[in-house]
Short mmCIF file of C-alpha atoms in Angstrom, two decimals:
data_model
loop_
_atom_site.label_atom_id
_atom_site.label_comp_id
_atom_site.label_asym_id
_atom_site.label_seq_id
_atom_site.Cartn_x
_atom_site.Cartn_y
_atom_site.Cartn_z
CA UNK A 235 0.63 -23.08 7.23
CA UNK A 236 3.33 -20.98 6.80
CA UNK A 237 7.39 -21.39 5.58
CA UNK A 238 10.26 -20.24 6.48
CA UNK A 239 10.84 -17.59 8.06
CA UNK A 240 10.97 -17.76 11.32
CA UNK A 241 12.56 -20.85 10.90
CA UNK A 242 11.28 -23.40 13.76
CA UNK A 243 10.78 -27.01 13.72
CA UNK A 244 6.74 -26.12 12.49
CA UNK A 245 7.80 -24.06 9.57
CA UNK A 246 10.71 -26.50 8.34
CA UNK A 247 8.40 -29.74 9.15
CA UNK A 248 5.91 -27.77 7.02
CA UNK A 249 8.07 -26.97 4.19
CA UNK A 250 9.99 -30.36 4.13
CA UNK A 251 6.41 -32.22 3.40
CA UNK A 252 5.67 -29.42 1.34
CA UNK A 253 8.71 -30.33 -0.84
CA UNK A 254 8.06 -34.13 -0.10
CA UNK A 255 4.80 -33.85 -1.33
CA UNK A 256 5.51 -31.41 -4.92
CA UNK A 257 8.70 -34.46 -5.26
CA UNK A 258 5.36 -37.12 -5.27
CA UNK A 259 4.18 -35.27 -8.38
CA UNK A 260 1.18 -33.28 -6.06
CA UNK A 261 -0.16 -30.66 -7.16
CA UNK A 262 0.07 -28.06 -4.10
CA UNK A 263 -0.60 -24.75 -3.71
CA UNK A 264 0.65 -23.12 0.37
CA UNK A 265 -2.00 -20.43 1.79
CA UNK A 266 0.64 -19.03 4.34
CA UNK A 267 -0.52 -18.09 6.97
CA UNK A 268 1.96 -14.95 7.49
CA UNK A 269 1.59 -13.98 11.50
CA UNK A 270 4.78 -14.28 11.61
CA UNK A 271 8.59 -13.15 10.97
CA UNK A 272 10.78 -14.34 13.86
CA UNK A 273 11.03 -15.95 16.48
CA UNK A 274 9.99 -12.54 19.19
CA UNK A 275 6.41 -12.92 17.24
CA UNK A 276 6.22 -15.89 17.56
CA UNK A 277 3.04 -16.52 20.22
CA UNK A 278 2.04 -13.23 20.95
CA UNK A 279 -0.48 -11.61 20.39
CA UNK A 280 -0.94 -8.14 18.44
CA UNK A 281 -3.10 -6.07 16.95
CA UNK A 282 -1.49 -6.45 13.51
CA UNK A 283 -1.39 -9.62 13.05
CA UNK A 284 -5.50 -9.90 14.16
CA UNK A 285 -5.54 -7.44 11.46
CA UNK A 286 -4.43 -9.99 9.15
CA UNK A 287 -7.04 -12.47 9.67
CA UNK A 288 -9.71 -11.27 7.34
CA UNK A 289 -6.92 -11.32 4.55
CA UNK A 290 -6.03 -14.87 5.37
CA UNK A 291 -9.84 -16.03 4.93
CA UNK A 292 -10.09 -14.44 2.51
CA UNK A 293 -6.72 -16.12 0.38
CA UNK A 294 -7.95 -18.57 1.36
CA UNK A 295 -11.77 -18.77 -0.16
CA UNK A 296 -9.81 -17.68 -2.99
CA UNK A 297 -7.62 -20.94 -3.16
CA UNK A 298 -10.58 -23.16 -2.63
CA UNK A 299 -12.31 -21.43 -5.82
CA UNK A 300 -9.39 -21.33 -8.01
CA UNK A 301 -7.87 -24.55 -7.13
CA UNK A 302 -10.68 -26.70 -6.15
CA UNK A 303 -8.52 -28.77 -4.23
CA UNK A 304 -9.86 -32.72 -3.40
CA UNK A 305 -8.02 -32.25 0.12
CA UNK A 306 -6.17 -29.33 2.09
CA UNK A 307 -4.14 -30.65 4.73
CA UNK A 308 -4.51 -27.77 7.53
CA UNK A 309 -1.93 -26.84 10.10
CA UNK A 310 -3.50 -27.07 13.35
CA UNK A 311 -2.05 -24.46 16.22
CA UNK A 312 -2.59 -24.71 19.88
CA UNK A 313 -3.10 -21.41 21.03
CA UNK A 314 -6.16 -19.68 21.98
CA UNK A 315 -5.59 -17.65 19.70
CA UNK A 316 -4.85 -19.52 17.38
CA UNK A 317 -7.25 -22.12 17.73
CA UNK A 318 -9.91 -19.34 17.67
CA UNK A 319 -8.70 -18.71 13.75
CA UNK A 320 -7.48 -22.29 13.31
CA UNK A 321 -11.47 -22.79 13.43
CA UNK A 322 -13.20 -20.55 11.84
CA UNK A 323 -10.76 -21.07 8.81
CA UNK A 324 -11.23 -24.48 8.93
CA UNK A 325 -15.50 -23.75 9.53
CA UNK A 326 -14.66 -21.77 5.84
CA UNK A 327 -13.33 -24.68 4.67
CA UNK A 328 -16.42 -26.27 5.25
CA UNK A 329 -18.72 -23.87 3.79
CA UNK A 330 -16.21 -23.93 0.95
CA UNK A 331 -17.26 -28.19 0.49
CA UNK A 332 -12.78 -28.09 0.03
CA UNK A 333 -13.18 -32.06 2.97
CA UNK A 334 -9.52 -31.22 5.19
CA UNK A 335 -7.31 -33.45 7.25
CA UNK A 336 -5.40 -31.68 10.38
CA UNK A 337 -1.69 -31.85 10.76
CA UNK A 338 -0.05 -31.74 14.04
CA UNK A 339 3.07 -31.25 14.72
CA UNK A 340 2.82 -30.98 18.50
CA UNK A 341 0.94 -31.99 21.81
CA UNK A 342 -1.84 -30.19 22.70
CA UNK A 343 -5.17 -30.58 20.93
CA UNK A 344 -7.00 -32.97 22.68
CA UNK A 345 -7.19 -29.87 25.87
CA UNK A 346 -8.94 -28.37 23.49
CA UNK A 347 -12.00 -31.64 23.15
CA UNK A 348 -11.69 -31.58 26.71
CA UNK A 349 -11.68 -27.69 27.45
CA UNK A 350 -14.02 -26.82 31.11
CA UNK A 351 -15.59 -24.05 28.70
CA UNK A 352 -18.25 -25.62 27.12
CA UNK A 353 -18.51 -23.82 24.20
CA UNK A 354 -14.82 -24.15 23.65
CA UNK A 355 -15.65 -27.84 23.63
CA UNK A 356 -17.83 -28.42 21.20
CA UNK A 357 -16.05 -26.43 18.68
CA UNK A 358 -12.85 -28.03 19.17
CA UNK A 359 -14.26 -31.52 18.73
CA UNK A 360 -16.73 -30.15 15.77
CA UNK A 361 -14.25 -29.48 14.57
CA UNK A 362 -11.88 -31.96 14.13
CA UNK A 363 -14.68 -34.47 13.50
CA UNK A 364 -15.32 -33.05 10.67
CA UNK A 365 -12.11 -33.65 9.35
CA UNK A 366 -10.82 -36.36 6.29
CA UNK A 367 -8.17 -37.10 8.61
CA UNK A 368 -4.97 -36.46 10.93
CA UNK A 369 -1.22 -36.41 10.35
CA UNK A 370 0.90 -36.70 13.09
CA UNK A 371 4.63 -36.16 13.89
CA UNK A 372 4.82 -39.01 16.00
CA UNK A 373 3.21 -42.12 16.70
CA UNK A 374 2.15 -41.08 20.05
CA UNK A 375 0.84 -37.62 19.04
CA UNK A 376 -2.20 -40.25 17.46
CA UNK A 377 -3.64 -40.10 21.01
CA UNK A 378 -5.01 -36.85 20.86
CA UNK A 379 -6.72 -37.02 18.48
CA UNK A 380 -8.28 -40.61 17.79
CA UNK A 381 -11.17 -40.49 20.06
CA UNK A 382 -12.58 -37.76 17.58
CA UNK A 383 -10.75 -39.32 14.20
CA UNK A 384 -11.16 -42.45 13.23
CA UNK A 385 -7.10 -44.62 13.73
CA UNK A 386 -7.49 -45.73 10.20
CA UNK A 387 -7.46 -42.36 8.95
CA UNK A 388 -4.56 -41.12 11.15
CA UNK A 389 -1.49 -41.32 9.34
CA UNK A 390 2.20 -40.60 10.70
CA UNK A 391 4.72 -39.26 9.36
CA UNK A 392 7.85 -39.66 10.68
CA UNK A 393 9.34 -36.08 12.80
CA UNK A 394 13.09 -35.95 12.11
CA UNK A 395 14.41 -36.52 14.38
CA UNK A 396 14.97 -39.56 16.35
CA UNK A 397 13.43 -40.07 20.33
CA UNK A 398 11.85 -41.95 22.69
CA UNK A 399 8.43 -42.38 22.13
CA UNK A 400 7.56 -44.58 24.75
CA UNK A 401 9.37 -41.43 27.28
CA UNK A 402 7.40 -38.44 25.16
CA UNK A 403 4.70 -41.06 24.98
CA UNK A 404 4.04 -40.22 29.08
CA UNK A 405 5.31 -37.19 28.88
CA UNK A 406 8.60 -37.00 29.17
CA UNK A 407 11.14 -34.83 27.51
#
């Protein structure tokens, strides 16, 4: 994942999640994406970002072999470009024999599993079904992955912001 900057919901929750794991006594290492430094760069595709993919993949392989994690928490994203990069990085983890848990910060992953373009749908399903489990930031986000990951392997990490769960699950935001 990525820690702040830029400061937005996903990076803040990543930072809180990492601090909670460390304070609970876990030995944690983060392999940062380092694609965006400002909010203006978020959700944009640039040559600079594309050129960072091989370095990120190499850092992931090095971390997998250096630290030999029992499990990796992978912060999954939903834009087409980031989705493809995430699937590639999770493929690397599978090659390195590292179990991973999918961490979802928002809605939308189920769209890839039901995509009309069959190769994208198959890629999403393989990526999700190969995971050890899932972490979601709210009870209703479980619906995005329980078709692919057994509900007993999906944990809810409460988002720091109270919401009307019923309205949110119906799509009213």
